[in-house]
Coordinates of C-alpha atoms in Angstrom, one line a residue:
Chain A
X1 CA -74.0 -78.5 57.9
X2 CA -77.7 -77.8 57.6
X3 CA -79.7 -74.7 57.0
X4 CA -79.8 -73.7 60.7
X5 CA -76.0 -74.0 61.0
X6 CA -75.5 -72.0 57.7
X7 CA -77.7 -69.3 59.1
X8 CA -75.8 -69.4 62.4
X9 CA -72.6 -69.0 60.5
X10 CA -73.8 -66.1 58.5
X11 CA -75.2 -64.4 61.6
X12 CA -71.8 -64.9 63.4
X13 CA -70.1 -63.3 60.4
X14 CA -72.5 -60.3 60.6
X15 CA -71.8 -59.9 64.3
X16 CA -68.1 -60.1 63.8
X17 CA -68.0 -57.7 60.9
X18 CA -70.1 -55.2 63.0
X19 CA -67.8 -55.4 66.0
X20 CA -64.6 -55.3 63.9
X21 CA -65.8 -52.7 61.4
X22 CA -63.5 -50.1 62.9
X23 CA -60.5 -52.4 62.6
X24 CA -61.3 -53.2 59.0
X25 CA -61.7 -49.5 58.2
X26 CA -58.4 -48.6 59.9
X27 CA -56.5 -51.2 57.9
X28 CA -58.2 -50.0 54.7
X29 CA -57.3 -46.3 55.5
X30 CA -53.6 -47.2 55.5
X31 CA -53.5 -48.7 52.0
X32 CA -57.0 -48.2 50.5
X33 CA -60.0 -45.9 50.8
X34 CA -61.2 -46.4 54.4
X35 CA -64.5 -48.1 53.5
X36 CA -64.1 -51.8 53.9
X37 CA -65.6 -52.1 57.3
X38 CA -68.5 -49.8 56.5
X39 CA -69.3 -51.6 53.2
X40 CA -69.2 -55.1 54.6
X41 CA -71.2 -54.1 57.6
X42 CA -73.9 -52.6 55.3
X43 CA -73.9 -55.8 53.3
X44 CA -74.2 -58.2 56.2
X45 CA -76.9 -56.1 57.9
X46 CA -78.9 -56.4 54.6
X47 CA -78.1 -60.2 54.6
X48 CA -79.6 -60.6 58.1
X49 CA -82.7 -58.8 57.0
X50 CA -83.0 -61.0 53.9
X51 CA -82.5 -64.2 55.8
X52 CA -85.1 -63.1 58.5
X53 CA -87.7 -62.5 55.8
X54 CA -87.8 -66.0 54.4
X55 CA -87.4 -69.6 55.5
X56 CA -84.8 -71.9 54.0
X57 CA -84.8 -75.7 53.7
X58 CA -81.1 -76.2 52.8
X59 CA -77.7 -74.6 53.6
X60 CA -77.3 -74.0 49.9
X61 CA -80.3 -71.7 49.8
X62 CA -79.1 -69.8 52.8
X63 CA -75.7 -69.2 51.3
X64 CA -76.9 -68.4 47.8
X65 CA -79.3 -65.8 49.2
X66 CA -76.4 -64.4 51.3
X67 CA -74.2 -64.1 48.2
X68 CA -76.9 -62.5 46.1
X69 CA -77.7 -59.9 48.8
X70 CA -74.0 -59.0 49.2
X71 CA -73.7 -58.5 45.4
X72 CA -76.7 -56.2 45.3
X73 CA -75.9 -54.2 48.5
X74 CA -72.2 -53.8 49.0
X75 CA -70.7 -52.4 45.8
X76 CA -66.9 -51.9 45.4
X77 CA -64.8 -55.0 44.9
X78 CA -65.8 -56.7 48.1
X79 CA -69.5 -56.9 47.1
X80 CA -68.9 -59.0 43.9
X81 CA -66.0 -61.0 45.5
X82 CA -67.7 -62.0 48.8
X83 CA -71.1 -62.3 47.0
X84 CA -69.6 -64.6 44.3
X85 CA -67.8 -66.7 47.0
X86 CA -71.0 -67.3 49.0
X87 CA -73.1 -67.9 45.8
X88 CA -70.6 -70.4 44.4
X89 CA -70.4 -72.2 47.8
X90 CA -74.2 -72.3 48.1
X91 CA -74.6 -73.6 44.5
X92 CA -72.0 -76.3 45.1
X93 CA -73.9 -77.6 48.1
X94 CA -76.8 -78.3 45.8
X95 CA -80.2 -79.2 47.2
X96 CA -79.1 -81.4 50.1
X97 CA -80.6 -80.5 53.4
X98 CA -77.4 -81.5 55.2
X99 CA -73.9 -81.8 53.8
X100 CA -70.8 -83.4 55.3
X101 CA -67.4 -81.8 55.9
X102 CA -66.0 -83.1 52.6
X103 CA -68.8 -81.7 50.5
X104 CA -68.6 -78.4 52.4
X105 CA -64.9 -78.3 51.7
X106 CA -65.6 -78.7 48.0
X107 CA -68.0 -75.9 48.3
X108 CA -65.4 -73.6 49.9
X109 CA -63.1 -74.5 47.1
X110 CA -65.7 -73.5 44.5
X111 CA -66.1 -70.2 46.3
X112 CA -62.3 -69.6 46.2
X113 CA -62.3 -70.5 42.5
X114 CA -65.1 -67.9 41.9
X115 CA -63.1 -65.2 43.7
X116 CA -59.9 -66.0 41.8
X117 CA -61.7 -66.0 38.5
X118 CA -63.5 -62.7 39.2
X119 CA -60.6 -60.8 40.8
X120 CA -57.7 -62.5 39.0
X121 CA -55.6 -62.5 42.2
X122 CA -53.1 -65.2 43.0
X123 CA -51.7 -66.1 46.4
X124 CA -49.0 -63.5 47.3
X125 CA -50.8 -60.6 45.7
X126 CA -51.8 -59.3 49.2
X127 CA -55.6 -59.9 48.9
X128 CA -58.3 -62.0 50.5
X129 CA -57.0 -64.9 48.5
X130 CA -53.9 -65.0 50.9
X131 CA -56.2 -66.0 53.8
X132 CA -58.9 -67.9 51.7
X133 CA -56.5 -70.2 49.9
X134 CA -54.7 -71.7 53.0
X135 CA -58.0 -71.8 54.8
X136 CA -59.6 -74.0 52.2
X137 CA -56.5 -76.2 52.0
X138 CA -56.5 -76.7 55.8
X139 CA -60.2 -77.4 55.8
X140 CA -59.9 -80.1 53.1
X141 CA -57.0 -81.7 54.9
X142 CA -58.9 -81.9 58.2
X143 CA -62.3 -82.7 56.7
X144 CA -62.0 -86.3 57.8
X145 CA -62.1 -85.1 61.4
X146 CA -65.5 -83.5 61.0
X147 CA -66.9 -80.1 60.3
X148 CA -65.9 -78.5 63.7
X149 CA -62.3 -79.6 63.5
X150 CA -62.0 -78.7 59.8
X151 CA -63.5 -75.3 60.5
X152 CA -61.0 -74.7 63.3
X153 CA -58.1 -75.7 61.2
X154 CA -59.3 -73.4 58.4
X155 CA -59.7 -70.4 60.7
X156 CA -56.2 -70.9 62.1
X157 CA -54.7 -71.1 58.6
X158 CA -56.7 -68.0 57.5
X159 CA -55.2 -66.1 60.5
X160 CA -51.7 -67.2 59.5
X161 CA -52.3 -66.2 55.9
X162 CA -53.7 -62.9 57.0
X163 CA -50.7 -62.1 59.1
X164 CA -48.4 -63.1 56.2
X165 CA -49.9 -60.3 54.0
X166 CA -48.1 -57.6 56.1
X167 CA -44.7 -57.7 54.4
X168 CA -46.1 -58.2 50.9
X169 CA -46.4 -55.6 48.2
X170 CA -49.9 -55.4 46.8
X171 CA -50.4 -56.4 43.1
X172 CA -54.2 -56.3 42.9
X173 CA -56.9 -53.9 44.1
X174 CA -56.6 -50.4 45.3
X175 CA -53.5 -51.0 47.5
X176 CA -51.5 -51.8 44.4
X177 CA -51.6 -48.1 43.5
X178 CA -49.3 -47.5 46.4
X179 CA -46.5 -49.7 45.1
X180 CA -43.8 -50.3 47.7
X181 CA -45.8 -48.1 50.2
X182 CA -48.3 -51.0 50.6
X183 CA -45.5 -53.1 52.4
X184 CA -45.8 -53.2 56.1
X185 CA -49.6 -53.1 56.3
X186 CA -51.9 -56.1 56.9
X187 CA -54.4 -56.5 54.1
X188 CA -58.0 -55.6 55.0
X189 CA -59.6 -58.2 52.6
X190 CA -57.5 -61.0 54.1
X191 CA -58.5 -59.8 57.5
X192 CA -62.2 -59.9 56.8
X193 CA -61.7 -63.4 55.2
X194 CA -60.2 -64.5 58.5
X195 CA -63.3 -63.1 60.3
X196 CA -65.5 -65.2 58.0
X197 CA -63.6 -68.4 58.8
X198 CA -63.3 -67.6 62.5
X199 CA -67.1 -67.2 62.5
X200 CA -67.4 -70.6 60.8
X201 CA -65.3 -72.2 63.5
X202 CA -67.3 -70.6 66.2
X203 CA -70.6 -71.6 64.7
X204 CA -69.5 -75.2 64.0
X205 CA -67.9 -75.7 67.5
Chain B
X1 CA -64.3 -32.8 61.5
X2 CA -67.4 -30.7 60.9
X3 CA -69.7 -31.6 58.0
X4 CA -73.1 -30.7 56.7
X5 CA -74.7 -34.1 57.2
X6 CA -77.8 -35.4 59.0
X7 CA -76.7 -39.0 59.3
X8 CA -73.5 -40.3 57.7
X9 CA -75.3 -43.4 56.5
X10 CA -77.8 -41.4 54.4
X11 CA -75.5 -38.8 52.8
X12 CA -75.7 -40.2 49.2
X13 CA -79.5 -40.6 49.3
X14 CA -80.0 -37.1 50.8
X15 CA -77.7 -35.5 48.3
X16 CA -79.6 -37.2 45.5
X17 CA -82.8 -35.7 46.9
X18 CA -81.1 -32.3 46.7
X19 CA -80.1 -32.9 43.1
X20 CA -83.7 -33.8 42.3
X21 CA -84.8 -30.5 43.9
X22 CA -82.2 -28.4 42.1
X23 CA -82.7 -30.0 38.7
X24 CA -86.3 -30.8 37.9
X25 CA -85.1 -31.3 34.3
X26 CA -83.5 -34.6 35.4
X27 CA -85.3 -37.7 36.6
X28 CA -83.8 -38.8 39.9
X29 CA -84.9 -42.2 41.2
X30 CA -84.1 -42.3 44.9
X31 CA -85.2 -45.9 45.2
X32 CA -82.9 -47.2 42.4
X33 CA -80.3 -44.5 43.1
X34 CA -80.0 -43.3 39.5
X35 CA -80.1 -40.0 37.7
X36 CA -81.6 -40.1 34.2
X37 CA -82.0 -37.5 31.5
X38 CA -85.7 -36.6 31.3
X39 CA -86.2 -37.5 27.7
X40 CA -84.6 -41.0 27.9
X41 CA -84.9 -43.5 26.4
X42 CA -84.7 -41.9 23.0
X43 CA -85.7 -44.2 20.2
X44 CA -82.6 -45.2 18.1
X45 CA -80.1 -43.2 20.2
X46 CA -77.3 -45.0 21.9
X47 CA -77.6 -44.6 25.7
X48 CA -74.5 -43.4 27.6
X49 CA -74.2 -44.5 31.2
X50 CA -71.5 -43.8 33.7
X51 CA -71.2 -44.2 37.4
X52 CA -68.9 -44.8 40.3
X53 CA -68.5 -44.1 43.9
X54 CA -70.0 -40.9 45.2
X55 CA -67.7 -38.1 46.5
X56 CA -66.4 -37.0 43.1
X57 CA -69.2 -34.5 42.3
X58 CA -70.0 -33.1 39.9
X59 CA -68.8 -36.4 38.3
X60 CA -71.0 -38.3 37.2
X61 CA -74.5 -37.0 38.1
X62 CA -73.6 -33.4 37.2
X63 CA -72.9 -34.5 33.6
X64 CA -76.3 -36.0 32.9
X65 CA -78.2 -34.1 30.2
X66 CA -78.4 -33.4 26.4
X67 CA -75.0 -33.7 24.8
X68 CA -73.4 -35.8 27.6
X69 CA -74.6 -38.7 29.8
X70 CA -78.1 -40.2 29.6
X71 CA -77.8 -41.7 33.1
X72 CA -75.5 -41.8 36.1
X73 CA -75.5 -44.3 39.0
X74 CA -73.8 -43.1 42.1
X75 CA -72.6 -45.7 44.6
X76 CA -71.9 -45.1 48.2
X77 CA -69.0 -42.7 49.0
X78 CA -65.9 -44.0 47.2
X79 CA -67.7 -47.3 46.5
X80 CA -68.7 -48.4 43.1
X81 CA -72.4 -48.8 42.4
X82 CA -74.0 -52.3 42.6
X83 CA -75.0 -54.3 39.5
X84 CA -78.8 -53.7 40.1
X85 CA -78.3 -49.9 40.0
X86 CA -76.2 -50.1 36.8
X87 CA -78.7 -52.4 35.2
X88 CA -81.6 -50.0 36.1
X89 CA -79.7 -47.1 34.5
X90 CA -78.9 -49.2 31.4
X91 CA -82.6 -50.2 31.0
X92 CA -83.8 -46.6 31.6
X93 CA -81.7 -45.3 28.6
X94 CA -81.9 -48.2 26.2
X95 CA -83.6 -46.8 23.0
X96 CA -82.9 -50.0 21.1
X97 CA -79.5 -48.9 19.7
X98 CA -77.4 -50.2 22.5
X99 CA -75.8 -48.7 25.6
X100 CA -72.3 -47.6 26.3
X101 CA -70.9 -47.8 29.8
X102 CA -68.1 -45.4 30.7
X103 CA -66.1 -47.2 33.5
X104 CA -63.2 -45.8 35.5
X105 CA -60.6 -48.5 35.9
X106 CA -60.9 -49.6 39.5
X107 CA -61.3 -53.2 40.5
X108 CA -64.7 -52.7 42.1
X109 CA -66.1 -50.6 39.3
X110 CA -65.0 -53.0 36.6
X111 CA -66.5 -56.0 38.4
X112 CA -69.9 -54.4 39.1
X113 CA -70.2 -52.9 35.6
X114 CA -69.2 -56.3 34.0
X115 CA -71.9 -58.0 36.1
X116 CA -74.5 -55.4 35.0
X117 CA -73.5 -55.7 31.4
X118 CA -74.0 -59.4 31.5
X119 CA -77.4 -59.0 33.1
X120 CA -78.3 -56.4 30.5
X121 CA -77.1 -58.7 27.7
X122 CA -79.4 -61.4 29.1
X123 CA -82.2 -59.0 28.6
X124 CA -81.2 -58.3 25.0
X125 CA -79.5 -54.9 25.5
X126 CA -76.2 -54.6 23.6
X127 CA -73.6 -53.0 26.0
X128 CA -70.2 -51.6 25.0
X129 CA -67.7 -50.5 27.6
X130 CA -65.1 -47.7 27.6
X131 CA -62.6 -48.2 30.3
X132 CA -60.9 -45.0 31.4
X133 CA -57.3 -45.3 32.8
X134 CA -55.6 -42.0 32.4
X135 CA -53.8 -41.6 35.7
X136 CA -50.1 -41.9 34.9
X137 CA -49.0 -41.9 38.5
X138 CA -49.7 -45.6 38.6
X139 CA -47.5 -47.7 36.5
X140 CA -49.5 -49.8 34.0
X141 CA -48.0 -53.1 34.7
X142 CA -49.1 -56.6 35.6
X143 CA -48.0 -55.8 39.1
X144 CA -50.8 -53.3 39.7
X145 CA -54.5 -53.1 39.1
X146 CA -53.6 -50.9 36.2
X147 CA -53.9 -47.1 35.8
X148 CA -56.8 -45.4 37.6
X149 CA -59.5 -43.5 35.8
X150 CA -59.6 -39.8 36.8
X151 CA -59.8 -36.5 35.0
X152 CA -60.0 -37.8 31.4
X153 CA -63.4 -39.3 32.3
X154 CA -65.0 -36.0 31.9
X155 CA -63.6 -35.6 28.4
X156 CA -64.6 -39.1 27.5
X157 CA -68.1 -38.5 28.6
X158 CA -68.4 -35.2 26.8
X159 CA -67.1 -36.5 23.5
X160 CA -68.9 -39.8 23.6
X161 CA -72.1 -38.0 24.6
X162 CA -71.8 -35.6 21.6
X163 CA -71.3 -38.5 19.2
X164 CA -74.2 -40.4 20.7
X165 CA -76.4 -37.4 20.1
X166 CA -75.7 -37.7 16.3
X167 CA -77.2 -41.1 16.1
X168 CA -73.9 -42.9 15.8
X169 CA -73.7 -46.6 16.6
X170 CA -72.8 -47.9 20.0
X171 CA -69.5 -49.3 18.7
X172 CA -68.6 -45.9 17.2
X173 CA -69.5 -44.1 20.4
X174 CA -67.4 -46.5 22.5
X175 CA -64.5 -46.1 20.0
X176 CA -64.5 -42.3 20.3
X177 CA -64.4 -42.6 24.0
X178 CA -61.5 -45.0 23.9
X179 CA -59.7 -42.7 21.5
X180 CA -60.0 -39.8 24.1
X181 CA -58.7 -42.2 26.8
X182 CA -55.8 -43.2 24.7
X183 CA -54.8 -39.6 24.2
X184 CA -55.4 -38.6 27.8
X185 CA -52.9 -38.5 30.7
X186 CA -53.5 -37.2 34.3
X187 CA -51.4 -36.6 37.4
X188 CA -52.5 -35.3 40.8
X189 CA -51.0 -34.0 44.0
X190 CA -52.6 -33.4 47.4
X191 CA -51.9 -31.0 50.3
X192 CA -54.4 -32.6 52.7
X193 CA -56.4 -35.8 52.8
X194 CA -60.2 -35.9 52.6
X195 CA -62.8 -36.8 55.2
X196 CA -65.2 -39.5 54.3
X197 CA -68.6 -39.0 56.0
X198 CA -68.9 -42.5 57.3
X199 CA -65.5 -42.6 58.9
X200 CA -65.3 -38.9 59.9
X201 CA -61.5 -38.9 59.8
X202 CA -58.8 -38.4 57.3
X203 CA -57.4 -41.2 55.2
X204 CA -53.8 -40.0 56.0
X205 CA -52.1 -37.3 58.0
X206 CA -49.9 -34.9 56.2
X207 CA -47.5 -32.6 58.0
X208 CA -47.8 -28.9 57.2
X209 CA -44.7 -28.8 55.1
X210 CA -45.3 -31.9 53.0
X211 CA -47.4 -33.0 50.0
X212 CA -48.6 -36.3 48.6
X213 CA -47.5 -36.8 45.0
X214 CA -49.4 -39.1 42.6
X215 CA -52.7 -39.4 44.6
X216 CA -55.9 -40.8 43.3
X217 CA -59.4 -39.6 43.9
X218 CA -60.3 -41.8 46.9
X219 CA -58.3 -40.4 49.7
X220 CA -55.7 -43.1 49.4
X221 CA -52.1 -42.0 49.9
X222 CA -50.1 -41.2 46.7
X223 CA -47.1 -42.8 45.2
X224 CA -44.7 -40.8 47.4
X225 CA -44.5 -38.0 49.9
X226 CA -42.3 -34.9 49.3
X227 CA -41.5 -31.6 50.9
X228 CA -44.0 -28.9 49.8
X229 CA -42.6 -26.7 47.0
X230 CA -43.8 -23.6 45.2
X231 CA -46.7 -24.0 42.8
X232 CA -44.4 -23.6 39.8
X233 CA -42.4 -26.6 40.8
X234 CA -45.5 -28.7 41.4
X235 CA -46.9 -27.6 38.0
X236 CA -43.6 -28.7 36.4
X237 CA -43.8 -32.0 38.3
X238 CA -47.3 -32.7 36.9
X239 CA -46.4 -31.6 33.3
X240 CA -43.3 -33.7 33.3
X241 CA -45.2 -36.7 34.6
X242 CA -47.9 -36.3 32.0
X243 CA -45.7 -35.7 29.0
X244 CA -43.2 -38.3 30.2
X245 CA -45.9 -41.0 30.2
X246 CA -47.5 -39.9 26.9
X247 CA -45.1 -37.8 24.9
X248 CA -46.6 -35.2 22.6
X249 CA -45.0 -34.0 19.4
X250 CA -44.6 -30.2 18.9
X251 CA -47.8 -28.7 17.6
X252 CA -50.1 -31.3 19.1
X253 CA -53.5 -30.0 19.9
X254 CA -54.9 -30.7 23.4
X255 CA -57.7 -30.2 25.8
X256 CA -56.3 -29.4 29.2
X257 CA -58.2 -29.8 32.4
X258 CA -56.8 -28.2 35.6
X259 CA -59.1 -29.9 38.1
X260 CA -59.5 -29.2 41.8
X261 CA -60.0 -32.1 44.2
X262 CA -62.6 -30.3 46.2
X263 CA -60.8 -28.4 48.9
X264 CA -58.6 -26.1 46.9
X265 CA -59.8 -22.6 46.0
X266 CA -60.3 -21.5 42.4
X267 CA -57.6 -18.8 42.8
X268 CA -55.0 -21.5 43.4
X269 CA -56.3 -23.6 40.5
X270 CA -56.0 -20.6 38.2
X271 CA -52.5 -19.9 39.5
X272 CA -51.6 -23.5 38.7
X273 CA -53.2 -23.3 35.3
X274 CA -51.1 -20.3 34.4
X275 CA -47.9 -22.2 35.3
X276 CA -49.1 -25.3 33.4
X277 CA -50.1 -23.3 30.3
X278 CA -46.6 -21.6 30.2
X279 CA -44.8 -25.0 30.5
X280 CA -46.9 -26.6 27.8
X281 CA -46.3 -23.7 25.5
X282 CA -42.6 -24.1 26.1
X283 CA -42.9 -27.7 25.2
X284 CA -44.7 -26.8 21.9
X285 CA -48.0 -28.2 23.0
X286 CA -51.0 -26.3 21.8
X287 CA -53.9 -25.9 24.3
X288 CA -57.0 -25.9 22.0
X289 CA -59.5 -25.8 24.9
X290 CA -59.3 -25.7 28.6
X291 CA -61.3 -26.2 31.8
X292 CA -60.3 -24.9 35.2
X293 CA -62.4 -25.9 38.2
X294 CA -63.7 -28.6 40.5
X295 CA -65.0 -31.3 38.1
X296 CA -63.6 -34.7 39.3
X297 CA -63.3 -34.2 43.0
X298 CA -62.3 -36.3 46.1
X299 CA -64.7 -34.9 48.7
X300 CA -62.8 -32.1 50.5
X301 CA -59.3 -33.1 49.5
X302 CA -57.0 -30.1 49.1
X303 CA -55.2 -30.8 45.9
X304 CA -55.3 -30.6 42.1
X305 CA -55.0 -32.8 39.1
X306 CA -53.7 -32.0 35.6
X307 CA -55.2 -33.8 32.6
X308 CA -53.7 -33.3 29.1
X309 CA -55.7 -34.9 26.3
X310 CA -54.4 -35.1 22.8
X311 CA -57.2 -34.4 20.3
X312 CA -57.7 -34.3 16.5
X313 CA -60.1 -32.1 14.6
X314 CA -62.9 -34.7 15.0
X315 CA -62.6 -35.0 18.8
X316 CA -62.3 -31.2 19.1
X317 CA -65.5 -30.7 17.1
X318 CA -67.3 -33.2 19.4
X319 CA -66.0 -31.4 22.4
X320 CA -67.4 -28.1 21.1
X321 CA -71.0 -29.3 20.4
X322 CA -73.7 -28.0 22.7
X323 CA -74.1 -29.6 26.1
X324 CA -76.7 -28.9 28.8
X325 CA -76.0 -30.6 32.2
X326 CA -75.8 -29.3 35.7
X327 CA -72.0 -28.9 35.7
X328 CA -71.1 -28.5 32.1
X329 CA -73.1 -26.3 29.7
X330 CA -72.3 -24.4 26.6
X331 CA -73.7 -23.7 23.2
X332 CA -77.3 -23.8 24.3

């Protein structure tokens, strides 16, 4: 992974969030406040502008800038959570101009740790962690096969984790206010996390 | 759904421009998206800052002015403000005595205010936080994000603002706010969902003969759905929920807020208040002060919330002090 690939990944996330904004909003309307698609789209539009206005030598710089922009543009819970995830990942990659799959996997793990620390969610709480946690585990397991293979495995695991949120009762975030009524709906945050890993797999392929 | 908007993306900014035009006595920074009392920062006075998603007007911007908030930072509709905004508001009102943040208990609000408080701390500003979580519809357990902040926020902001005006310390101002929150309990019901400008549709569909019970202020569905009943039954439901969660001994003095969620006419709010007042009287609860109207809204949601807040003589005295803001003013 180099700066160009990091940029391609983030651009792919932005495109995916834009085209799936409606889906994210619909999922959020069922158990939240209908703004997940709108907010992430606003954030990643700002990220694209921020990345276009500067040049970056390392993937770490690209991802830290991505995270910082998300924190300052998105608001809500998803701004700090996704922002911290990208910032922690970028910082973990350090100043290397290229990183291998194992180092990138460790970075993804650092991002997950940041999300869990900030949001306090554990697997099974019906949040983005339910897609993020299995994705990182799958990435680490497949890291020996290279970035493309690991990213593919991560995206598939994220999809499975996302689908598994449907029968869960939310214990964190706004959906938790609904109690049992949150059961039967796929979590919007887990869905956007799947988009992020799917974009990584597409960019790395 | 028809709305008075130019572009759904710019609703918050254009509404801020309108607030600036209507209230030249406030400083509205359209770039930083903050509303600041014109004489801030005042040397030696604790700054009081609140904020949250837009769509709850007049909360919070309508409560900026002498006797209440020093600054408000409105986020996008139903989306908490970002740390940069909160930091800008904090710095704008820091008179050297520290700043108190009034934060409604939502995951996003808590995270963004925490980040801003950390940034402000790095710059040498002492920040205290009052977390408001008065909505008893949500069980306060480890299985939820905790109770939501709703109607009691107004009372917290008025009382804390009054104390800040006297030159009290940041710790004392925060403690008074926390005391209000401790004594406050709210419960809301809705007859129709609200329409967010960016989405253009309703958060949920409600048949003509049903109501959502235990709703929040973000268009999310409530705890359960029930058949619509007469106002007196709905009032009893709310009073029971509030007193059930935070029991009051006979003779307790309270401030009662009968709040509209944005799409319910005042005539219905007064009708509900009449029912609530009678029920509280029967329970031996004394209503020392009341407010009836749209203060903590959820865009155009048809619905109402009841907040009952137990007060002592000190809190009541602070409630009564003069206040001069766009949405709350007396004694001046």
